[in-house]
mmCIF file of N, CA, C and O in Angstrom:
data_model
loop_
_atom_site.group_PDB
_atom_site.id
_atom_site.type_symbol
_atom_site.label_atom_id
_atom_site.label_comp_id
_atom_site.label_asym_id
_atom_site.label_seq_id
_atom_site.Cartn_x
_atom_site.Cartn_y
_atom_site.Cartn_z
ATOM 1 N N SER A 1 111.925 125.234 84.128
ATOM 2 C CA SER A 1 111.835 123.935 83.495
ATOM 3 C C SER A 1 112.545 122.716 84.130
ATOM 4 O O SER A 1 112.146 121.575 83.620
ATOM 5 N N ASP A 2 113.296 122.893 85.124
ATOM 6 C CA ASP A 2 113.680 121.822 85.879
ATOM 7 C C ASP A 2 113.000 121.328 86.984
ATOM 8 O O ASP A 2 113.405 120.188 87.619
ATOM 9 N N SER A 3 111.824 121.994 87.222
ATOM 10 C CA SER A 3 111.119 121.766 88.252
ATOM 11 C C SER A 3 109.932 120.778 87.990
ATOM 12 O O SER A 3 109.315 121.091 87.023
ATOM 13 N N TYR A 4 109.531 119.885 88.648
ATOM 14 C CA TYR A 4 108.360 118.896 88.640
ATOM 15 C C TYR A 4 108.143 118.371 89.783
ATOM 16 O O TYR A 4 108.657 118.311 90.650
ATOM 17 N N LEU A 5 106.634 117.945 89.865
ATOM 18 C CA LEU A 5 106.126 117.274 91.008
ATOM 19 C C LEU A 5 105.765 115.950 90.675
ATOM 20 O O LEU A 5 105.185 115.631 89.621
ATOM 21 N N GLU A 6 106.182 114.935 91.480
ATOM 22 C CA GLU A 6 105.660 113.610 91.275
ATOM 23 C C GLU A 6 105.731 112.838 92.686
ATOM 24 O O GLU A 6 106.105 113.245 93.595
ATOM 25 N N PHE A 7 104.804 111.756 92.577
ATOM 26 C CA PHE A 7 104.924 110.861 93.846
ATOM 27 C C PHE A 7 105.997 110.369 93.968
ATOM 28 O O PHE A 7 106.815 109.686 92.878
ATOM 29 N N THR A 8 106.517 110.081 95.214
ATOM 30 C CA THR A 8 107.771 109.371 95.416
ATOM 31 C C THR A 8 107.445 107.825 95.820
ATOM 32 O O THR A 8 108.306 107.055 95.474
ATOM 33 N N SER A 9 106.403 107.543 96.314
ATOM 34 C CA SER A 9 106.219 106.074 96.781
ATOM 35 C C SER A 9 104.738 106.012 97.216
ATOM 36 O O SER A 9 104.148 107.041 97.509
ATOM 37 N N ALA A 10 104.189 104.890 97.318
ATOM 38 C CA ALA A 10 102.795 104.566 97.903
ATOM 39 C C ALA A 10 103.133 103.134 98.455
ATOM 40 O O ALA A 10 103.417 102.226 97.658
ATOM 41 N N ASP A 11 102.490 103.062 99.485
ATOM 42 C CA ASP A 11 102.494 101.906 100.514
ATOM 43 C C ASP A 11 101.143 101.337 100.766
ATOM 44 O O ASP A 11 100.433 102.251 101.108
ATOM 45 N N THR A 12 100.737 100.077 100.666
ATOM 46 C CA THR A 12 99.512 99.615 100.953
ATOM 47 C C THR A 12 99.590 98.924 102.339
ATOM 48 O O THR A 12 100.636 98.034 102.449
ATOM 49 N N THR A 13 98.839 98.922 102.993
ATOM 50 C CA THR A 13 98.447 98.188 104.253
ATOM 51 C C THR A 13 97.150 97.524 104.216
ATOM 52 O O THR A 13 96.059 98.306 104.426
ATOM 53 N N PRO A 14 96.911 96.413 104.092
ATOM 54 C CA PRO A 14 95.627 95.634 104.115
ATOM 55 C C PRO A 14 94.842 96.015 105.173
ATOM 56 O O PRO A 14 95.443 95.946 106.392
ATOM 57 N N GLY A 15 93.574 96.536 105.045
ATOM 58 C CA GLY A 15 92.795 97.040 105.829
ATOM 59 C C GLY A 15 92.928 98.378 106.346
ATOM 60 O O GLY A 15 92.057 98.944 107.220
ATOM 61 N N GLN A 16 93.848 98.977 106.025
ATOM 62 C CA GLN A 16 94.413 100.440 106.561
ATOM 63 C C GLN A 16 94.426 101.477 105.393
ATOM 64 O O GLN A 16 94.067 102.635 105.598
ATOM 65 N N GLY A 17 94.625 100.918 104.191
ATOM 66 C CA GLY A 17 94.661 101.743 103.198
ATOM 67 C C GLY A 17 96.086 101.835 102.242
ATOM 68 O O GLY A 17 96.846 101.022 102.468
ATOM 69 N N ILE A 18 96.079 102.964 101.562
ATOM 70 C CA ILE A 18 97.234 103.363 100.966
ATOM 71 C C ILE A 18 97.887 104.723 101.615
ATOM 72 O O ILE A 18 97.022 105.609 101.623
ATOM 73 N N VAL A 19 99.095 104.507 101.773
ATOM 74 C CA VAL A 19 99.814 106.096 102.009
ATOM 75 C C VAL A 19 100.497 106.326 100.775
ATOM 76 O O VAL A 19 101.387 105.739 100.086
ATOM 77 N N VAL A 20 100.274 107.710 100.491
ATOM 78 C CA VAL A 20 100.986 108.240 99.217
ATOM 79 C C VAL A 20 101.935 109.303 99.702
ATOM 80 O O VAL A 20 101.761 110.009 100.570
ATOM 81 N N TYR A 21 103.102 109.373 99.128
ATOM 82 C CA TYR A 21 104.356 110.295 99.589
ATOM 83 C C TYR A 21 104.632 111.112 98.456
ATOM 84 O O TYR A 21 104.697 110.736 97.137
ATOM 85 N N TRP A 22 104.980 112.393 98.534
ATOM 86 C CA TRP A 22 105.406 113.266 97.449
ATOM 87 C C TRP A 22 106.487 114.484 98.059
ATOM 88 O O TRP A 22 106.198 114.706 99.488
ATOM 89 N N PRO A 23 107.210 114.848 97.442
ATOM 90 C CA PRO A 23 108.311 115.818 98.131
ATOM 91 C C PRO A 23 107.484 117.337 98.201
ATOM 92 O O PRO A 23 106.574 117.393 97.368
ATOM 93 N N SER A 24 107.867 117.953 99.141
ATOM 94 C CA SER A 24 107.081 119.221 99.417
ATOM 95 C C SER A 24 108.093 120.300 99.788
ATOM 96 O O SER A 24 109.172 120.263 100.074
ATOM 97 N N ALA A 25 107.364 121.686 99.626
ATOM 98 C CA ALA A 25 108.126 122.845 99.983
ATOM 99 C C ALA A 25 107.388 123.730 101.048
ATOM 100 O O ALA A 25 105.950 123.635 101.031
ATOM 101 N N SER A 26 107.763 124.330 102.041
ATOM 102 C CA SER A 26 107.276 124.978 102.836
ATOM 103 C C SER A 26 106.227 126.225 102.790
ATOM 104 O O SER A 26 105.348 126.458 103.229
ATOM 105 N N ASN A 27 106.694 126.628 101.332
ATOM 106 C CA ASN A 27 105.770 128.054 101.018
ATOM 107 C C ASN A 27 104.785 127.346 99.931
ATOM 108 O O ASN A 27 104.136 128.315 99.227
ATOM 109 N N ARG A 28 104.260 126.104 99.907
ATOM 110 C CA ARG A 28 103.134 125.524 99.098
ATOM 111 C C ARG A 28 102.099 124.985 99.669
ATOM 112 O O ARG A 28 102.283 124.513 100.900
ATOM 113 N N PHE A 29 101.057 124.800 98.952
ATOM 114 C CA PHE A 29 99.891 123.765 99.584
ATOM 115 C C PHE A 29 99.686 122.775 98.554
ATOM 116 O O PHE A 29 99.769 123.209 97.366
ATOM 117 N N TYR A 30 99.078 121.711 98.945
ATOM 118 C CA TYR A 30 98.693 120.580 98.103
ATOM 119 C C TYR A 30 97.332 120.078 98.246
ATOM 120 O O TYR A 30 96.688 120.067 99.413
ATOM 121 N N ASN A 31 96.712 119.646 97.004
ATOM 122 C CA ASN A 31 95.463 119.184 97.105
ATOM 123 C C ASN A 31 95.827 117.762 96.386
ATOM 124 O O ASN A 31 96.245 117.439 95.580
ATOM 125 N N LEU A 32 95.268 116.558 97.141
ATOM 126 C CA LEU A 32 95.416 115.331 96.511
ATOM 127 C C LEU A 32 94.067 114.752 96.206
ATOM 128 O O LEU A 32 93.053 114.854 97.064
ATOM 129 N N SER A 33 93.808 114.192 94.908
ATOM 130 C CA SER A 33 92.562 113.619 94.553
ATOM 131 C C SER A 33 92.726 112.527 93.915
ATOM 132 O O SER A 33 93.819 112.003 93.697
ATOM 133 N N ARG A 34 91.589 111.668 93.804
ATOM 134 C CA ARG A 34 91.648 110.500 93.154
ATOM 135 C C ARG A 34 90.572 110.082 92.298
ATOM 136 O O ARG A 34 89.569 110.683 92.413
ATOM 137 N N THR A 35 90.753 109.271 91.449
ATOM 138 C CA THR A 35 89.576 108.737 90.444
ATOM 139 C C THR A 35 89.768 107.206 89.942
ATOM 140 O O THR A 35 90.902 106.787 90.516
ATOM 141 N N THR A 36 88.818 106.566 89.543
ATOM 142 C CA THR A 36 88.945 105.146 89.056
ATOM 143 C C THR A 36 88.860 105.076 87.635
ATOM 144 O O THR A 36 89.035 103.951 87.156
ATOM 145 N N ASN A 37 88.680 106.201 86.864
ATOM 146 C CA ASN A 37 88.455 106.393 85.497
ATOM 147 C C ASN A 37 89.099 107.538 84.749
ATOM 148 O O ASN A 37 88.621 108.833 85.001
ATOM 149 N N LEU A 38 90.117 107.438 84.133
ATOM 150 C CA LEU A 38 90.797 108.623 83.360
ATOM 151 C C LEU A 38 89.825 109.043 82.297
ATOM 152 O O LEU A 38 90.208 110.140 81.877
ATOM 153 N N LEU A 39 88.836 108.260 81.816
ATOM 154 C CA LEU A 39 88.109 108.755 80.656
ATOM 155 C C LEU A 39 87.382 109.892 81.078
ATOM 156 O O LEU A 39 86.764 110.664 80.027
ATOM 157 N N GLY A 40 87.097 110.111 82.208
ATOM 158 C CA GLY A 40 86.157 111.224 82.783
ATOM 159 C C GLY A 40 86.895 112.433 82.771
ATOM 160 O O GLY A 40 86.284 113.467 83.185
ATOM 161 N N GLY A 41 88.301 112.481 82.398
ATOM 162 C CA GLY A 41 88.918 113.610 82.264
ATOM 163 C C GLY A 41 89.178 114.411 83.778
ATOM 164 O O GLY A 41 89.094 113.726 84.934
ATOM 165 N N ALA A 42 89.646 115.614 83.823
ATOM 166 C CA ALA A 42 89.925 116.359 85.224
ATOM 167 C C ALA A 42 88.705 116.404 86.010
ATOM 168 O O ALA A 42 88.985 116.360 87.240
ATOM 169 N N ASN A 43 87.483 116.328 85.564
ATOM 170 C CA ASN A 43 86.143 116.279 86.377
ATOM 171 C C ASN A 43 86.054 115.072 87.133
ATOM 172 O O ASN A 43 85.262 115.006 88.002
ATOM 173 N N ALA A 44 86.726 113.969 86.666
ATOM 174 C CA ALA A 44 86.430 112.723 87.361
ATOM 175 C C ALA A 44 87.355 112.597 88.856
ATOM 176 O O ALA A 44 86.970 111.744 89.295
ATOM 177 N N PHE A 45 88.368 113.566 89.030
ATOM 178 C CA PHE A 45 89.024 113.479 90.076
ATOM 179 C C PHE A 45 88.374 114.234 91.374
ATOM 180 O O PHE A 45 87.731 115.271 90.950
ATOM 181 N N ILE A 46 88.254 113.574 92.394
ATOM 182 C CA ILE A 46 87.682 114.150 93.491
ATOM 183 C C ILE A 46 88.635 114.234 94.548
ATOM 184 O O ILE A 46 89.447 113.412 94.952
ATOM 185 N N ILE A 47 88.617 115.294 95.352
ATOM 186 C CA ILE A 47 89.609 115.773 96.327
ATOM 187 C C ILE A 47 89.223 114.818 97.550
ATOM 188 O O ILE A 47 88.100 114.726 97.943
ATOM 189 N N LEU A 48 90.269 114.239 98.090
ATOM 190 C CA LEU A 48 90.048 113.337 99.214
ATOM 191 C C LEU A 48 89.649 114.114 100.414
ATOM 192 O O LEU A 48 90.188 115.316 100.681
ATOM 193 N N PRO A 49 89.034 113.454 101.458
ATOM 194 C CA PRO A 49 88.623 114.141 102.794
ATOM 195 C C PRO A 49 89.973 114.624 103.411
ATOM 196 O O PRO A 49 91.040 113.778 103.670
ATOM 197 N N GLY A 50 90.067 115.690 103.908
ATOM 198 C CA GLY A 50 91.285 116.153 104.540
ATOM 199 C C GLY A 50 92.574 116.411 103.591
ATOM 200 O O GLY A 50 93.594 116.753 104.334
ATOM 201 N N ALA A 51 92.255 116.446 102.445
ATOM 202 C CA ALA A 51 93.402 116.480 101.687
ATOM 203 C C ALA A 51 93.390 117.717 100.697
ATOM 204 O O ALA A 51 93.992 117.774 99.527
ATOM 205 N N SER A 52 92.735 118.763 101.135
ATOM 206 C CA SER A 52 92.572 120.115 100.515
ATOM 207 C C SER A 52 93.491 121.055 101.221
ATOM 208 O O SER A 52 93.339 121.243 102.554
ATOM 209 N N ASN A 53 94.272 121.788 100.588
ATOM 210 C CA ASN A 53 95.174 122.931 101.195
ATOM 211 C C ASN A 53 96.021 122.375 102.168
ATOM 212 O O ASN A 53 96.145 122.975 103.168
ATOM 213 N N MET A 54 96.580 121.296 101.861
ATOM 214 C CA MET A 54 97.541 120.713 103.089
ATOM 215 C C MET A 54 98.854 121.562 102.877
ATOM 216 O O MET A 54 99.468 121.510 101.647
ATOM 217 N N PRO A 55 99.325 122.130 103.972
ATOM 218 C CA PRO A 55 100.641 122.832 103.945
ATOM 219 C C PRO A 55 101.697 121.723 103.618
ATOM 220 O O PRO A 55 101.835 120.907 104.159
ATOM 221 N N GLY A 56 102.602 122.348 102.896
ATOM 222 C CA GLY A 56 104.011 121.721 102.706
ATOM 223 C C GLY A 56 104.744 121.356 104.108
ATOM 224 O O GLY A 56 104.724 122.179 104.949
ATOM 225 N N THR A 57 105.166 120.166 104.267
ATOM 226 C CA THR A 57 106.030 119.826 105.478
ATOM 227 C C THR A 57 107.338 119.014 105.062
ATOM 228 O O THR A 57 107.391 117.879 104.893
ATOM 229 N N PRO A 58 108.205 119.895 104.415
ATOM 230 C CA PRO A 58 109.422 119.427 103.760
ATOM 231 C C PRO A 58 110.048 118.543 104.932
ATOM 232 O O PRO A 58 110.116 118.724 105.923
ATOM 233 N N PRO A 59 110.890 117.556 104.218
ATOM 234 C CA PRO A 59 111.229 117.264 102.838
ATOM 235 C C PRO A 59 110.195 116.679 102.114
ATOM 236 O O PRO A 59 110.119 116.461 100.874
ATOM 237 N N ALA A 60 108.970 116.103 102.953
ATOM 238 C CA ALA A 60 107.937 115.444 102.304
ATOM 239 C C ALA A 60 106.624 115.356 102.880
ATOM 240 O O ALA A 60 106.598 115.641 104.099
ATOM 241 N N ASN A 61 105.536 115.400 102.046
ATOM 242 C CA ASN A 61 104.260 115.346 102.736
ATOM 243 C C ASN A 61 103.674 113.609 102.398
ATOM 244 O O ASN A 61 104.399 113.042 101.528
ATOM 245 N N SER A 62 102.762 113.250 103.174
ATOM 246 C CA SER A 62 102.014 112.049 103.002
ATOM 247 C C SER A 62 100.623 112.098 103.320
ATOM 248 O O SER A 62 100.136 113.173 103.763
ATOM 249 N N TYR A 63 99.910 111.365 102.693
ATOM 250 C CA TYR A 63 98.456 111.308 102.971
ATOM 251 C C TYR A 63 98.068 109.600 103.099
ATOM 252 O O TYR A 63 98.307 109.007 102.230
ATOM 253 N N THR A 64 97.198 109.367 104.139
ATOM 254 C CA THR A 64 96.716 108.058 104.062
ATOM 255 C C THR A 64 95.326 107.890 103.603
ATOM 256 O O THR A 64 94.490 108.623 104.055
ATOM 257 N N ASP A 65 95.120 107.216 102.549
ATOM 258 C CA ASP A 65 93.822 107.152 101.752
ATOM 259 C C ASP A 65 93.265 105.901 102.453
ATOM 260 O O ASP A 65 93.581 104.823 102.190
ATOM 261 N N THR A 66 92.304 105.901 103.403
ATOM 262 C CA THR A 66 91.696 104.672 104.129
ATOM 263 C C THR A 66 90.686 103.975 103.252
ATOM 264 O O THR A 66 89.404 104.008 103.421
ATOM 265 N N LEU A 67 91.124 103.198 102.262
ATOM 266 C CA LEU A 67 90.301 102.710 101.309
ATOM 267 C C LEU A 67 89.698 101.306 101.999
ATOM 268 O O LEU A 67 90.276 100.815 102.663
ATOM 269 N N GLN A 68 88.537 101.009 101.636
ATOM 270 C CA GLN A 68 87.849 100.040 102.118
ATOM 271 C C GLN A 68 88.282 98.784 101.083
ATOM 272 O O GLN A 68 88.112 97.481 101.372
ATOM 273 N N ASN A 69 88.775 98.854 99.988
ATOM 274 C CA ASN A 69 89.165 97.827 98.997
ATOM 275 C C ASN A 69 90.352 98.377 98.291
ATOM 276 O O ASN A 69 90.645 99.591 98.357
ATOM 277 N N LEU A 70 91.279 97.707 97.654
ATOM 278 C CA LEU A 70 92.279 97.923 97.100
ATOM 279 C C LEU A 70 92.186 97.822 95.485
ATOM 280 O O LEU A 70 92.795 96.953 94.708
ATOM 281 N N ASN A 71 91.170 98.609 94.831
ATOM 282 C CA ASN A 71 90.800 98.637 93.468
ATOM 283 C C ASN A 71 91.879 99.467 92.823
ATOM 284 O O ASN A 71 92.746 99.922 93.334
ATOM 285 N N LEU A 72 91.785 99.654 91.502
ATOM 286 C CA LEU A 72 92.527 100.463 90.749
ATOM 287 C C LEU A 72 92.282 101.950 91.016
ATOM 288 O O LEU A 72 91.129 102.177 90.678
ATOM 289 N N TYR A 73 93.118 102.685 91.635
ATOM 290 C CA TYR A 73 92.817 104.107 91.820
ATOM 291 C C TYR A 73 94.035 105.016 91.188
ATOM 292 O O TYR A 73 95.218 104.665 91.104
ATOM 293 N N ILE A 74 93.743 106.199 90.568
ATOM 294 C CA ILE A 74 94.650 107.029 90.050
ATOM 295 C C ILE A 74 94.522 108.237 90.886
ATOM 296 O O ILE A 74 93.642 108.846 91.115
ATOM 297 N N TYR A 75 95.972 108.521 91.432
ATOM 298 C CA TYR A 75 95.985 109.827 92.339
ATOM 299 C C TYR A 75 96.366 111.121 91.213
ATOM 300 O O TYR A 75 97.307 110.833 90.435
ATOM 301 N N LYS A 76 96.001 112.039 91.928
ATOM 302 C CA LYS A 76 96.614 113.563 91.123
ATOM 303 C C LYS A 76 96.791 114.412 92.191
ATOM 304 O O LYS A 76 96.132 114.571 93.203
ATOM 305 N N ILE A 77 98.012 115.130 92.214
ATOM 306 C CA ILE A 77 98.423 116.142 93.324
ATOM 307 C C ILE A 77 98.606 117.452 92.474
ATOM 308 O O ILE A 77 99.057 117.445 91.464
ATOM 309 N N ASP A 78 98.026 118.590 93.207
ATOM 310 C CA ASP A 78 97.942 119.812 92.610
ATOM 311 C C ASP A 78 98.711 120.786 93.822
ATOM 312 O O ASP A 78 98.625 120.487 94.883
ATOM 313 N N VAL A 79 99.563 121.632 93.352
ATOM 314 C CA VAL A 79 100.357 122.431 94.307
ATOM 315 C C VAL A 79 99.973 123.852 93.733
ATOM 316 O O VAL A 79 99.777 124.296 92.672
ATOM 317 N N HIS A 80 99.845 124.752 94.907
ATOM 318 C CA HIS A 80 99.719 126.143 94.800
ATOM 319 C C HIS A 80 100.280 126.930 95.941
ATOM 320 O O HIS A 80 100.731 126.357 96.988
ATOM 321 N N GLU A 81 100.359 128.144 95.808
ATOM 322 C CA GLU A 81 101.085 129.093 96.695
ATOM 323 C C GLU A 81 99.916 129.546 97.731
ATOM 324 O O GLU A 81 98.746 129.633 97.410
#
């Protein structure tokens, strides 16, 4: 009950995208997905290219989403063994 997963930060770099950071464990794998519309529910999230089954790299993982524009994006991370 004391365990939870959350993003620790996100940095934007104009012209290069956004870098998302989260804590990780070596015995876990992570999928990072994003959507622009929460009304679409879980099916609205699309796993980002190269962001499926990423191995944990303690103490933290990161992913650079090379966006062409900085619209409103909602990210979701899933973890599994």
